[in-house]
Tab-separated table of C-alpha atoms in Angstrom:
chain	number	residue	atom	x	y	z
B	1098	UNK	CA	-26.479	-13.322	5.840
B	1099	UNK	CA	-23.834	-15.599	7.911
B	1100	UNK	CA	-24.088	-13.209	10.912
B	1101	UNK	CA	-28.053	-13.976	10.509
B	1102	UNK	CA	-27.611	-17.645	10.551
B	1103	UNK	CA	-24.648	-17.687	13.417
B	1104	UNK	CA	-25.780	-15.626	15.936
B	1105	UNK	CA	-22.789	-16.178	18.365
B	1106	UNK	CA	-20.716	-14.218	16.350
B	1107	UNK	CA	-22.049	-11.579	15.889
B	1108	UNK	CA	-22.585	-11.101	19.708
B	1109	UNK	CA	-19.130	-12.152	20.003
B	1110	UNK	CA	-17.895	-9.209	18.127
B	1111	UNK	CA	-19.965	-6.813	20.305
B	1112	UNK	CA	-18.754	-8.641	23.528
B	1113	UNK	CA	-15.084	-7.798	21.862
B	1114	UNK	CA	-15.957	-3.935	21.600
B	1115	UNK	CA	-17.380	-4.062	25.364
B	1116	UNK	CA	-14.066	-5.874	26.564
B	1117	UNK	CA	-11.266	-3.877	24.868
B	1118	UNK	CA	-13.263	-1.047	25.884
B	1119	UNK	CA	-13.471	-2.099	29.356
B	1120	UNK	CA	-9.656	-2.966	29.258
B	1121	UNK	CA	-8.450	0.467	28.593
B	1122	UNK	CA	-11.064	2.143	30.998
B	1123	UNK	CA	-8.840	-0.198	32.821
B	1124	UNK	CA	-5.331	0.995	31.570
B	1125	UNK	CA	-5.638	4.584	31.471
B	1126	UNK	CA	-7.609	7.027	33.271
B	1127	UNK	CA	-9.140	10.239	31.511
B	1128	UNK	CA	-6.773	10.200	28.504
B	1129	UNK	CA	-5.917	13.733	26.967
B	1130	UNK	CA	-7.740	14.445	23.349
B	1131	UNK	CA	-4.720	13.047	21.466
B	1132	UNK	CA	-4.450	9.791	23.064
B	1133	UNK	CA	-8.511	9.645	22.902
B	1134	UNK	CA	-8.367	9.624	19.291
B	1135	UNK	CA	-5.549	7.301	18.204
B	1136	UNK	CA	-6.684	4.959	20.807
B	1137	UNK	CA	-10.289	5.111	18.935
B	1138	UNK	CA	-9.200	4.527	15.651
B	1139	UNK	CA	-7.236	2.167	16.540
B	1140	UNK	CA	-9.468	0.160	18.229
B	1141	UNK	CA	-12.071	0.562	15.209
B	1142	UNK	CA	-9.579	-1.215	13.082
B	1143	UNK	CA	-9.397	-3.886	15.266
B	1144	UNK	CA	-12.994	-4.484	15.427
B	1145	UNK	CA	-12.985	-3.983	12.003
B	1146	UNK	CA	-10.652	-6.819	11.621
B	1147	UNK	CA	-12.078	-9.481	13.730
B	1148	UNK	CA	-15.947	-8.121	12.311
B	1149	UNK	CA	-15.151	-8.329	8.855
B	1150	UNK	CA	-12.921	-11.067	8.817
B	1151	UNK	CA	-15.619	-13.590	9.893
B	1152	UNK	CA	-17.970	-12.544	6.427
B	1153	UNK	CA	-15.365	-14.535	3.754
B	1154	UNK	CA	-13.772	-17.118	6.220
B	1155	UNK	CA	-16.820	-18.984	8.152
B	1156	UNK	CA	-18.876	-19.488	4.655
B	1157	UNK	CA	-18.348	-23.165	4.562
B	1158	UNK	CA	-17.274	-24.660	0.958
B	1159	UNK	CA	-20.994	-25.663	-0.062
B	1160	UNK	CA	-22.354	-22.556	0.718
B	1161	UNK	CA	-19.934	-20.581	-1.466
B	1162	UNK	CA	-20.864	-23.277	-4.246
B	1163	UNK	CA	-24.334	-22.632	-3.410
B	1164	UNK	CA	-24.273	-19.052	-3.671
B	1165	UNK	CA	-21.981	-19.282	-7.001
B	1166	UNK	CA	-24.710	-21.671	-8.433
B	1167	UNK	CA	-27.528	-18.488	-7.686
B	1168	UNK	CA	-25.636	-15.467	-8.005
B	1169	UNK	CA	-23.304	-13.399	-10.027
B	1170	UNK	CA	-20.234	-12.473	-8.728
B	1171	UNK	CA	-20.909	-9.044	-8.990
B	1172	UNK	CA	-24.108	-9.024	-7.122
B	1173	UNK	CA	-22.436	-11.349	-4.187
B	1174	UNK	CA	-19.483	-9.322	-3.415
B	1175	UNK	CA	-21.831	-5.934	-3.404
B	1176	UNK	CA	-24.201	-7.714	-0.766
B	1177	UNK	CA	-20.923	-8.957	1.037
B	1178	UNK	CA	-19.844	-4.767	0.904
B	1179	UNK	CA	-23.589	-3.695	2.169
B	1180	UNK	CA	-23.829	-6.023	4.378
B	1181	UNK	CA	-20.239	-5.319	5.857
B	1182	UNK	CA	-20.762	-1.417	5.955
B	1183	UNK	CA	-23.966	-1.361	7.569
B	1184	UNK	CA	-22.593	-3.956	10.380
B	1185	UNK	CA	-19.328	-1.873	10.638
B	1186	UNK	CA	-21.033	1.454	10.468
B	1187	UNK	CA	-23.345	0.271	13.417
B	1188	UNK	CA	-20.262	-1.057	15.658
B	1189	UNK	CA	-18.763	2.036	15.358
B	1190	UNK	CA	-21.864	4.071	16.175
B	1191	UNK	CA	-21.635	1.721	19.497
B	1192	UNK	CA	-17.793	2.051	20.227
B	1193	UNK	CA	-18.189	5.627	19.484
B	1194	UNK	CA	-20.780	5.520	22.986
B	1195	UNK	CA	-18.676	2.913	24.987
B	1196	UNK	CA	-15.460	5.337	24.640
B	1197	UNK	CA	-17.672	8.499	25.714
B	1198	UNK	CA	-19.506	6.579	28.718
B	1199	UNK	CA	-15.928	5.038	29.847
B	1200	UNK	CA	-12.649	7.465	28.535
B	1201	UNK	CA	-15.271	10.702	28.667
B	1202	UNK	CA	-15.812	12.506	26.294
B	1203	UNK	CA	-13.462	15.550	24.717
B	1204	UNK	CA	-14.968	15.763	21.588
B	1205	UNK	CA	-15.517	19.677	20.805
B	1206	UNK	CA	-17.315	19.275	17.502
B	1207	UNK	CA	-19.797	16.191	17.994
B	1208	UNK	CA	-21.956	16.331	14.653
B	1209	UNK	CA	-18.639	16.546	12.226
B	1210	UNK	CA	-16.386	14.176	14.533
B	1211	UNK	CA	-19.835	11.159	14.117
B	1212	UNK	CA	-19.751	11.964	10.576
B	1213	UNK	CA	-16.425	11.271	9.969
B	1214	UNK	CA	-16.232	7.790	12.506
B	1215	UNK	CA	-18.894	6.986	9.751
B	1216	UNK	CA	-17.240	7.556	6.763
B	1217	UNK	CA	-14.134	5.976	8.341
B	1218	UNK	CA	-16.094	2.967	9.666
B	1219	UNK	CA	-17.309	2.617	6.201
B	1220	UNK	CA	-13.934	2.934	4.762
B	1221	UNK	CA	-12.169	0.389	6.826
B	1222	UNK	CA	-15.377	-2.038	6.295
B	1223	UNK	CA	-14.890	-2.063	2.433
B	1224	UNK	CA	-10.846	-2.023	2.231
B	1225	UNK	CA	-11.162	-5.337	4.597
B	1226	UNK	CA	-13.980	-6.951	2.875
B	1227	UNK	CA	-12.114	-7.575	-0.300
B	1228	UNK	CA	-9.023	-8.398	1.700
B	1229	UNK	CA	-11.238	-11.000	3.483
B	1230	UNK	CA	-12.369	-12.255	0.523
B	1231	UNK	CA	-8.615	-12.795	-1.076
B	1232	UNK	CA	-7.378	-14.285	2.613
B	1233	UNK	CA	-10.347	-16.540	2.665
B	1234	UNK	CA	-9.262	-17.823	-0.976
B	1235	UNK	CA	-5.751	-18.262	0.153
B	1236	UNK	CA	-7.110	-20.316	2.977
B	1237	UNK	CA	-5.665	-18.552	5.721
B	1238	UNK	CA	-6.238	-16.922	8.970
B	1239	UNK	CA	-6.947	-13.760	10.273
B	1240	UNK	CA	-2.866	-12.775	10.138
B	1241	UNK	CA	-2.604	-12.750	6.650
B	1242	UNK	CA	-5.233	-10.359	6.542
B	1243	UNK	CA	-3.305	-8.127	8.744
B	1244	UNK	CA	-0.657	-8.122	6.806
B	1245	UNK	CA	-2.073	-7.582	3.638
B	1246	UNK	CA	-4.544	-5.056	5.567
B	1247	UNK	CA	-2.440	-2.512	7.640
B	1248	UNK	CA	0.063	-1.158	5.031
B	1249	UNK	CA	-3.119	-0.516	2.578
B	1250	UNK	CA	-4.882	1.148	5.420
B	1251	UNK	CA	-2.446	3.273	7.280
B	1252	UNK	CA	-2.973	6.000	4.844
B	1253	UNK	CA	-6.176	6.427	5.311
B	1254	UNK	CA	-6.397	5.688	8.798
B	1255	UNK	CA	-3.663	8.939	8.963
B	1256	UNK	CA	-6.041	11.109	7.183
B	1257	UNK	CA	-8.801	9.883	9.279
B	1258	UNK	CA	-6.795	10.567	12.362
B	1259	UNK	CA	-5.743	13.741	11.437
B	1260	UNK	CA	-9.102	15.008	10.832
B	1261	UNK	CA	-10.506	13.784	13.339
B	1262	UNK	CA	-8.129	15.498	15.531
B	1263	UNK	CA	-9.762	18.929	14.196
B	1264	UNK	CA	-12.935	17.941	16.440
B	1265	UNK	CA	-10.980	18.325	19.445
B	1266	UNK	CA	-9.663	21.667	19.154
B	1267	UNK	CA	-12.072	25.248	18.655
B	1268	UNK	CA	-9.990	26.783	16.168
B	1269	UNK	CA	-9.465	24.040	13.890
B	1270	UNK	CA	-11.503	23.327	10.849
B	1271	UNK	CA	-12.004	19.730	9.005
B	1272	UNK	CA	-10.717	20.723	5.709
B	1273	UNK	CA	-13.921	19.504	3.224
B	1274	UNK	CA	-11.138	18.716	0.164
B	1275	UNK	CA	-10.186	15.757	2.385
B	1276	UNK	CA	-13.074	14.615	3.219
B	1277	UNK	CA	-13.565	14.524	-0.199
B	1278	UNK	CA	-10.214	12.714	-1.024
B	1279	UNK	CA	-11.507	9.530	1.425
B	1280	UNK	CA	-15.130	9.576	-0.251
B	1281	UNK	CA	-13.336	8.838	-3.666
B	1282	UNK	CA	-10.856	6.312	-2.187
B	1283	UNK	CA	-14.336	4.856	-1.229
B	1284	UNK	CA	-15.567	4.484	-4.618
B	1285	UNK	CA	-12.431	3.576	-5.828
B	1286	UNK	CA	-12.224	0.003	-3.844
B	1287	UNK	CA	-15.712	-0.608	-4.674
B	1288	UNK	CA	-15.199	-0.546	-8.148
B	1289	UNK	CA	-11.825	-2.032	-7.994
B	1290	UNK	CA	-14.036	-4.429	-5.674
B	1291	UNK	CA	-16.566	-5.154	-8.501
B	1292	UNK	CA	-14.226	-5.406	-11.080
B	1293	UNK	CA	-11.579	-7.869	-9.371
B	1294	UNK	CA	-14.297	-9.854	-7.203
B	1295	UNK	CA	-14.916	-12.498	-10.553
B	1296	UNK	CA	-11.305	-13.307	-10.933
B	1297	UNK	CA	-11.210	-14.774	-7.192
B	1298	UNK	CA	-14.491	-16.367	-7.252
B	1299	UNK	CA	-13.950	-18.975	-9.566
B	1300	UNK	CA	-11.929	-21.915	-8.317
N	608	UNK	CA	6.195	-14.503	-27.098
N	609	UNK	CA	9.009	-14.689	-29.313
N	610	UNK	CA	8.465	-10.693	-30.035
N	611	UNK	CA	9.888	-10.741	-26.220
N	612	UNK	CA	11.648	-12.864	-26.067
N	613	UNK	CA	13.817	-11.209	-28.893
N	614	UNK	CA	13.109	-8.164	-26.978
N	615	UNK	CA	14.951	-9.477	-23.886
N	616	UNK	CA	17.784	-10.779	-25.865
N	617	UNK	CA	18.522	-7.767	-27.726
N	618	UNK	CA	21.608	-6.142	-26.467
N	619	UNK	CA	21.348	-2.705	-27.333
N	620	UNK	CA	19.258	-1.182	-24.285
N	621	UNK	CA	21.930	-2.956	-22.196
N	622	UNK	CA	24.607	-1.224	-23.530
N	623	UNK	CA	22.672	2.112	-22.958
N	624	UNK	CA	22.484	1.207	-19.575
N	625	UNK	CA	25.783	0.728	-18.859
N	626	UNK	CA	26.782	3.805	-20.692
N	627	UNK	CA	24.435	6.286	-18.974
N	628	UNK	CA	25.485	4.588	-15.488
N	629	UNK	CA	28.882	5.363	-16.271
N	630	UNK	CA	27.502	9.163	-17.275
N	631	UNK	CA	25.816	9.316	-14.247
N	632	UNK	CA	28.790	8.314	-12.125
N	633	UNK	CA	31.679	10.379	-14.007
N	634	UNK	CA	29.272	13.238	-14.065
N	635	UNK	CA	27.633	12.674	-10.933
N	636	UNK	CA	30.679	12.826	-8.806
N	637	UNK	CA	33.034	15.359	-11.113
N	638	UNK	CA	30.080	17.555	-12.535
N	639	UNK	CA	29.543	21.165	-11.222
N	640	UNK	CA	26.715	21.480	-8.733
N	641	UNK	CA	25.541	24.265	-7.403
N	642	UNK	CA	26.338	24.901	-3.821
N	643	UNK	CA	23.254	25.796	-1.605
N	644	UNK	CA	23.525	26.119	2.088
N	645	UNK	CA	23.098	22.908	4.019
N	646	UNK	CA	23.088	20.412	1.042
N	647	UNK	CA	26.776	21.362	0.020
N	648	UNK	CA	28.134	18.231	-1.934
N	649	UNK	CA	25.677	15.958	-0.815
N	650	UNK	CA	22.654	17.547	-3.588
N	651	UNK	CA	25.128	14.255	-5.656
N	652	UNK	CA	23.520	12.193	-4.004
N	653	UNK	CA	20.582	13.020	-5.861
N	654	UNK	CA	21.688	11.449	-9.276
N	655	UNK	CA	21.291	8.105	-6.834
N	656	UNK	CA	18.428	8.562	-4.200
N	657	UNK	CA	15.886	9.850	-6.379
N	658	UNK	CA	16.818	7.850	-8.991
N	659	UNK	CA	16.324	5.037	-6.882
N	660	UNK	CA	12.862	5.473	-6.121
N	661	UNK	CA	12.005	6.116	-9.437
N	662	UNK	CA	13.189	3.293	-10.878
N	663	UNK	CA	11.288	1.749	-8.134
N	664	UNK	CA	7.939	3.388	-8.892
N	665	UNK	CA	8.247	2.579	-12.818
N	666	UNK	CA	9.174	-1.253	-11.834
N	667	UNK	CA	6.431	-1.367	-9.478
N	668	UNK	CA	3.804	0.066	-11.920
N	669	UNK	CA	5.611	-2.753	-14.473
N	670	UNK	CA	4.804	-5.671	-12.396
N	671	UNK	CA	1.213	-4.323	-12.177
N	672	UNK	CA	1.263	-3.715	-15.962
N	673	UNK	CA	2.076	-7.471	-15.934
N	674	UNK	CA	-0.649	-8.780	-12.972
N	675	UNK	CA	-3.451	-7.173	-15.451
N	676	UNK	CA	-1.948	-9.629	-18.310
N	677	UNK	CA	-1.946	-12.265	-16.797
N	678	UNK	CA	-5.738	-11.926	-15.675
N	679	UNK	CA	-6.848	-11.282	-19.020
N	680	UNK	CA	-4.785	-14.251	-20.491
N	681	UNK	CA	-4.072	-16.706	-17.582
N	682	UNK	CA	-1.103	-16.830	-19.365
N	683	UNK	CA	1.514	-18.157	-16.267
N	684	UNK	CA	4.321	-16.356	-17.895
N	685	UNK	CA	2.915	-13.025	-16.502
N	686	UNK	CA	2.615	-14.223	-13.582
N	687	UNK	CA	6.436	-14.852	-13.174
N	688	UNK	CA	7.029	-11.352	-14.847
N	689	UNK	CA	4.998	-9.758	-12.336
N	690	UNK	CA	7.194	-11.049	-9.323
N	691	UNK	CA	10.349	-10.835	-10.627
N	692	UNK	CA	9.662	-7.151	-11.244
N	693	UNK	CA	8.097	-6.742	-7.994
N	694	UNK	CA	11.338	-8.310	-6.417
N	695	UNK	CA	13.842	-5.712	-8.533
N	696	UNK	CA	11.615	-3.029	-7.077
N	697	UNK	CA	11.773	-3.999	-3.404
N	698	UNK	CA	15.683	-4.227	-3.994
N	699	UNK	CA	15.651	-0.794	-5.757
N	700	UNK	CA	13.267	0.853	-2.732
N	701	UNK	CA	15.910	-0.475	0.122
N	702	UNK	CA	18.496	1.047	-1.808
N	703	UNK	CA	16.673	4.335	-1.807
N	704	UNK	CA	16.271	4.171	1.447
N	705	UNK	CA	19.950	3.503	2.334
N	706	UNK	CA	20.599	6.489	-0.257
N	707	UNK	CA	18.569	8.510	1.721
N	708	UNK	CA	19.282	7.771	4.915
N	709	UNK	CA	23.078	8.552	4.244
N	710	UNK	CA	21.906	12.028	2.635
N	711	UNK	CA	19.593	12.691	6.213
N	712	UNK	CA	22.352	12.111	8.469
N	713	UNK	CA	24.188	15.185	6.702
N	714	UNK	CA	21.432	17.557	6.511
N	715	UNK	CA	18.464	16.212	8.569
N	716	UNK	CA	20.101	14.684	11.394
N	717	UNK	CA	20.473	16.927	14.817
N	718	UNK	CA	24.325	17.965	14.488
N	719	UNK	CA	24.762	17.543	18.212
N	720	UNK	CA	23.419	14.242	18.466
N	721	UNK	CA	24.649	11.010	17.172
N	722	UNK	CA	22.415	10.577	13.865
N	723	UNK	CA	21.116	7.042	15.287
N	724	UNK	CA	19.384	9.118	17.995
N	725	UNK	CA	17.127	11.534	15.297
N	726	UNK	CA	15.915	8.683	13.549
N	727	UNK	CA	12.278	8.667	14.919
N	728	UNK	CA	12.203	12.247	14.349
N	729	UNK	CA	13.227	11.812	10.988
N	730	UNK	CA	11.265	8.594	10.304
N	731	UNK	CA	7.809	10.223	10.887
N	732	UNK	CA	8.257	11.990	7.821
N	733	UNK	CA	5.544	11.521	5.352
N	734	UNK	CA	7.302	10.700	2.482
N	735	UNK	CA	9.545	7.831	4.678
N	736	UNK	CA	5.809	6.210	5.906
N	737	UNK	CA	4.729	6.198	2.266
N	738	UNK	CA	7.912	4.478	1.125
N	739	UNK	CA	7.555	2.474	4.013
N	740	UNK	CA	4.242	1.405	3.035
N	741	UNK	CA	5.209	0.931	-0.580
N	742	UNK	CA	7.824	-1.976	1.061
N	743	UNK	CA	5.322	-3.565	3.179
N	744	UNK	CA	2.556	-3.935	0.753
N	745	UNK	CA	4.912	-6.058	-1.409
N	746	UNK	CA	6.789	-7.605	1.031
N	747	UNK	CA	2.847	-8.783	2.091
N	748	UNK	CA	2.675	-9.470	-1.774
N	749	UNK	CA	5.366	-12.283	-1.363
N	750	UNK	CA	4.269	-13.742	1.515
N	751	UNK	CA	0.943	-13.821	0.174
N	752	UNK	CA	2.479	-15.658	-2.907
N	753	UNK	CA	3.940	-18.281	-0.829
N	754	UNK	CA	1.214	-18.878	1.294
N	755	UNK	CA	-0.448	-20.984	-1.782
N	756	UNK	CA	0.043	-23.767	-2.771
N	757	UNK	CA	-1.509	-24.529	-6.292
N	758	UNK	CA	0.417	-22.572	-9.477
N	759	UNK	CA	-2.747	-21.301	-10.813
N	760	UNK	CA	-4.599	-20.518	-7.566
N	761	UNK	CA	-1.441	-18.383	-6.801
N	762	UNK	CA	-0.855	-16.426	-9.833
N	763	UNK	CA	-4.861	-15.674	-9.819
N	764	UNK	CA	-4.906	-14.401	-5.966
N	765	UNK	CA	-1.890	-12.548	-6.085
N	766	UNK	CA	-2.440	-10.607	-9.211
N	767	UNK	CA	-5.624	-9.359	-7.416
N	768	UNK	CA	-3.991	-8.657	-4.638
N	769	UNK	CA	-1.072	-6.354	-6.872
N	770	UNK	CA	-3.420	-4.541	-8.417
N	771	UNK	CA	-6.228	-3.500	-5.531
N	772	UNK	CA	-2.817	-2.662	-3.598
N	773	UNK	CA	-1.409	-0.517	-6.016
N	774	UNK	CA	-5.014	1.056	-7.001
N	775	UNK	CA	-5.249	1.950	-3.468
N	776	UNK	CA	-1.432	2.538	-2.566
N	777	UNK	CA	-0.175	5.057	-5.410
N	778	UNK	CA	-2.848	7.678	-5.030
N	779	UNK	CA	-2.745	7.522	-1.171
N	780	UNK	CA	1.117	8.008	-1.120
N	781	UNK	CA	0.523	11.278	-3.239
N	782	UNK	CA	-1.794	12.781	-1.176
N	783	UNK	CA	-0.548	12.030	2.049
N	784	UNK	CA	2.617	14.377	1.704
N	785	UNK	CA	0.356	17.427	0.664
N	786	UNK	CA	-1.239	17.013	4.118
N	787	UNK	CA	1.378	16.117	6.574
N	788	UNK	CA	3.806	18.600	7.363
N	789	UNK	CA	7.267	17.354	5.873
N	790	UNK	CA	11.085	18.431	5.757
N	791	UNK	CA	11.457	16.182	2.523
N	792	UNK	CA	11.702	18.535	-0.968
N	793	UNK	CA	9.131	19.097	-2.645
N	794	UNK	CA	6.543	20.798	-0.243
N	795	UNK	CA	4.620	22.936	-2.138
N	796	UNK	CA	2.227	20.997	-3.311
N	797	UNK	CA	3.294	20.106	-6.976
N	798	UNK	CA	4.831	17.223	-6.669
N	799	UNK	CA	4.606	14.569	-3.887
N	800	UNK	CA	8.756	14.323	-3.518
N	801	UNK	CA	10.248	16.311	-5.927
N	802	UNK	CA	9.937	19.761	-8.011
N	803	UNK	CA	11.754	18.742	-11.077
N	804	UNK	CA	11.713	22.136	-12.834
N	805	UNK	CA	12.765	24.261	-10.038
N	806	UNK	CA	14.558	22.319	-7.238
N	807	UNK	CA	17.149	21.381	-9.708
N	808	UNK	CA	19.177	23.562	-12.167
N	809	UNK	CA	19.879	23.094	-15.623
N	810	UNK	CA	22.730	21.572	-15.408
N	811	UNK	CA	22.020	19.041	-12.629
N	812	UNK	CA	19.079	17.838	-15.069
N	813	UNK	CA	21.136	16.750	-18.015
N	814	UNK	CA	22.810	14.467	-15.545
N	815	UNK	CA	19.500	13.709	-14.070
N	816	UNK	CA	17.355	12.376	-16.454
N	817	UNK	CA	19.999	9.945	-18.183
N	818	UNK	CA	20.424	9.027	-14.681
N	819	UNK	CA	16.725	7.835	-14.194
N	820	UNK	CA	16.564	5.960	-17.158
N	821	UNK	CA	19.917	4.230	-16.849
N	822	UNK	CA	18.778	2.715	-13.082
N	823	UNK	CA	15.569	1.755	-14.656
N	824	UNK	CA	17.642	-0.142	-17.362
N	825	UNK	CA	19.514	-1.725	-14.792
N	826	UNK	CA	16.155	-3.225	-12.918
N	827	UNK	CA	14.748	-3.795	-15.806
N	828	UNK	CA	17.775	-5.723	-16.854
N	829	UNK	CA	17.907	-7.580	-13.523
N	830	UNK	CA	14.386	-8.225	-13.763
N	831	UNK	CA	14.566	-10.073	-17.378
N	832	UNK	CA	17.534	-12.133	-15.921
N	833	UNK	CA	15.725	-13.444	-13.314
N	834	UNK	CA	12.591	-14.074	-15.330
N	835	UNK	CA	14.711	-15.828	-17.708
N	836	UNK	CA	16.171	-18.063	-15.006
N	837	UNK	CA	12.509	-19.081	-13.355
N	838	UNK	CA	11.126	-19.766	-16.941
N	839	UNK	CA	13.807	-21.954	-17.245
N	840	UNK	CA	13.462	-23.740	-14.537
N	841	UNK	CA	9.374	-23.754	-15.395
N	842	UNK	CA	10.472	-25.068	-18.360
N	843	UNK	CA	13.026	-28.143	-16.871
N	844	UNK	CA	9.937	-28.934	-13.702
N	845	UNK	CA	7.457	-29.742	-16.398
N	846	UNK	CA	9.704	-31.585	-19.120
């Protein structure tokens, strides 16, 4: 969709990823395990942020009218949460390599640890779509989105954390109940998604 | 809306209010307790702390109530019930934290520090970071609020906001605890904060329960006030 049409941006969101990247290879040297993996997550919500943002904000006025002429609500903000995921699921796939070629790599447990930056790339790409799309209706910038953003996400960005954190260690096992827990949050927004989505497209 | 209206001007759930809050004070502070080890006199302080963030949760879960009106109706008034409510609740969440920070500095806090200096010990508890986020969602909720400019626009954004928060919020902040390890009652998985049936005795919960309802009176008391005042002055912009 708009990354299709705009090009730039969407190499200007993996030139972000290759400079923050570069700035902590920069920073810190060989971090321990810990530091590895709250400095990854965090940095996936902040690509998150600035990829995600861009899908509500740069669709100029006609197009939205366009787009409302030709589709139904529900079937736009679905596309917008496809669309998202896949881009989000594919940036983290690529931060996930930047942080192992630059900050090596001390992941134990490689299959689970991928599977879960998925599910948490996926997470974080749906809770700030529909944040995007209610920032981009109050006609604001990227900041109110953080604000609205980070106390919604911190809880799953713990549990996230926290599991991840299993990968590191031999002993450790990533509890399946939780993984659970996050798949249902999952479905949750995207109904809550579906269901609210109408109520902000009409102006 | 006159049904409510008559329901806010009725005087009788006031007056229960104000009676259990004086139960829960009389009692509260002259009542036996028992004495356990560590909590001592301080387990009073649970007729106010957890009360607190009760009231808070029901208040919250009101102003949702209301955000889900208002989208089926448009109705503005809902609108201005929903943030009033959320307002009360915000008020009703610092005081539970002031409660509870009072009650940590006696039993928490490291006795040969000053209590200022275990307060990032303490305040990576999980139940303090839920709370926490509780506040900051709805403190985002207000600025969100202001941020727009036309009436309708507003009321429309920000109910949508209120409820995917809340949808999101209330089941995160009662799983979280069962994960994270916590010094906070309430552990064992049961309940996210509090085991009603056996962290308290018998006697503490006839003072208890009054005591929950009577805060919740109070808010919701507050609440009406203020929702009074800004249809009022809805009322005097457009005449």
């Amino acid at each position: 969709m708009l990354e299709l049409r705009q090009q730039y941006s969407f190499y200007g969101i993996l030139l972000y990823i290759g400079a923050t990247i570069f700035v902590l290879f920069m920073a810190i040297d060989g971090p321990e395990s810990a530091v590895w993996n709250g400095l990854f997550w965090v940095i996936q919500l902040f690509i998150c942020i600035n990829a995600v943002a861009k899908s509500f904000m740069q669709e100029s006025r006609g197009r939205m009218l366009y787009f409302y002429s030709i589709a139904s609500p529900t079937a736009f903000v679905l596309s917008k949460l496809i669309f998202n995921s896949l881009l989000m699921i594919i940036m983290s796939m690529l931060s996930l390599l930047l942080f192992t070629m630059f900050l090596g790599n001390p992941i134990l447990k490689a299959g689970p640890f991928i599977g879960l930056v998925l599910l948490g790339g996926w997470s974080l790409s749906l809770v700030f779509s529909f944040l995007a799309a209610i920032a981009a209706k109050a006609q604001q910038n990227a900041a109110i989105m953080a604000v609205l953003g980070f106390p919604i996400i911190i809880p799953q960005l713990i549990l996230l954390m926290r599991l991840s954190g299993a990968a590191f260690s031999p002993l450790l096992s990533i509890p399946t109940s939780t993984v659970l827990m996050l798949v249902a949050l999952d479905a949750l927004i995207i109904l809550l998604a579906v269901i609210l989505f109408p109520f902000l497209w009409k102006d | 809306m006159t049904n409510e209206k008559n329901y806010m001007h009725k005087s009788w759930w006031k007056i229960t209010a104000v009676l259990l809050l004086i139960y829960t004070v009389i009692a509260g502070f002259l009542g036996p307790v028992p004495h356990l080890p560590l909590l001592q006199e301080t387990i009073r302080n649970l007729y106010f702390h957890v009360c607190m963030w009760f009231a808070m949760m029901i208040l919250f879960t009101v102003s949702v109530v209301n955000s889900i009106r208002y989208l089926r109706s448009f109705n503005l008034k809902y609108d201005i019930y929903a943030r009033q409510f959320a307002v009360v609740a915000i008020v009703f969440g610092i005081l539970g934290y002031i409660t509870g920070a009072i009650w940590a500095s006696y039993t928490w806090a490291d006795p040969n520090k000053p209590a200022a200096n275990s307060f990032s010990t303490i305040a990576r508890d999980p139940k303090l970071i839920g709370a926490a986020i509780a506040l900051l969602v709805y403190f985002a909720y207000l600025i969100l609020r202001d941020s727009v400019q036309d009436m309708d626009k507003k009321a429309r954004i920000s109910a949508v906001y209120n409820i995917f928060a809340y949808a999101i919020l209330f089941p995160s902040i009662w799983i979280l605890p069962r994960i994270l390890p916590s010094l906070h009652p309430g552990n064992d998985g049961e309940n996210p904060a509090l085991d009603v049936k056996n962290d308290i005795d018998s006697g503490m919960r006839t003072v208890f329960y009054p005591a929950v309802i009577g805060w919740t009176l109070l808010g919701v008391w507050i609440a009406t006030l203020k929702i009074r005042f800004s249809l009022l002055k809805e009322k005097k912009m457009s005449a």
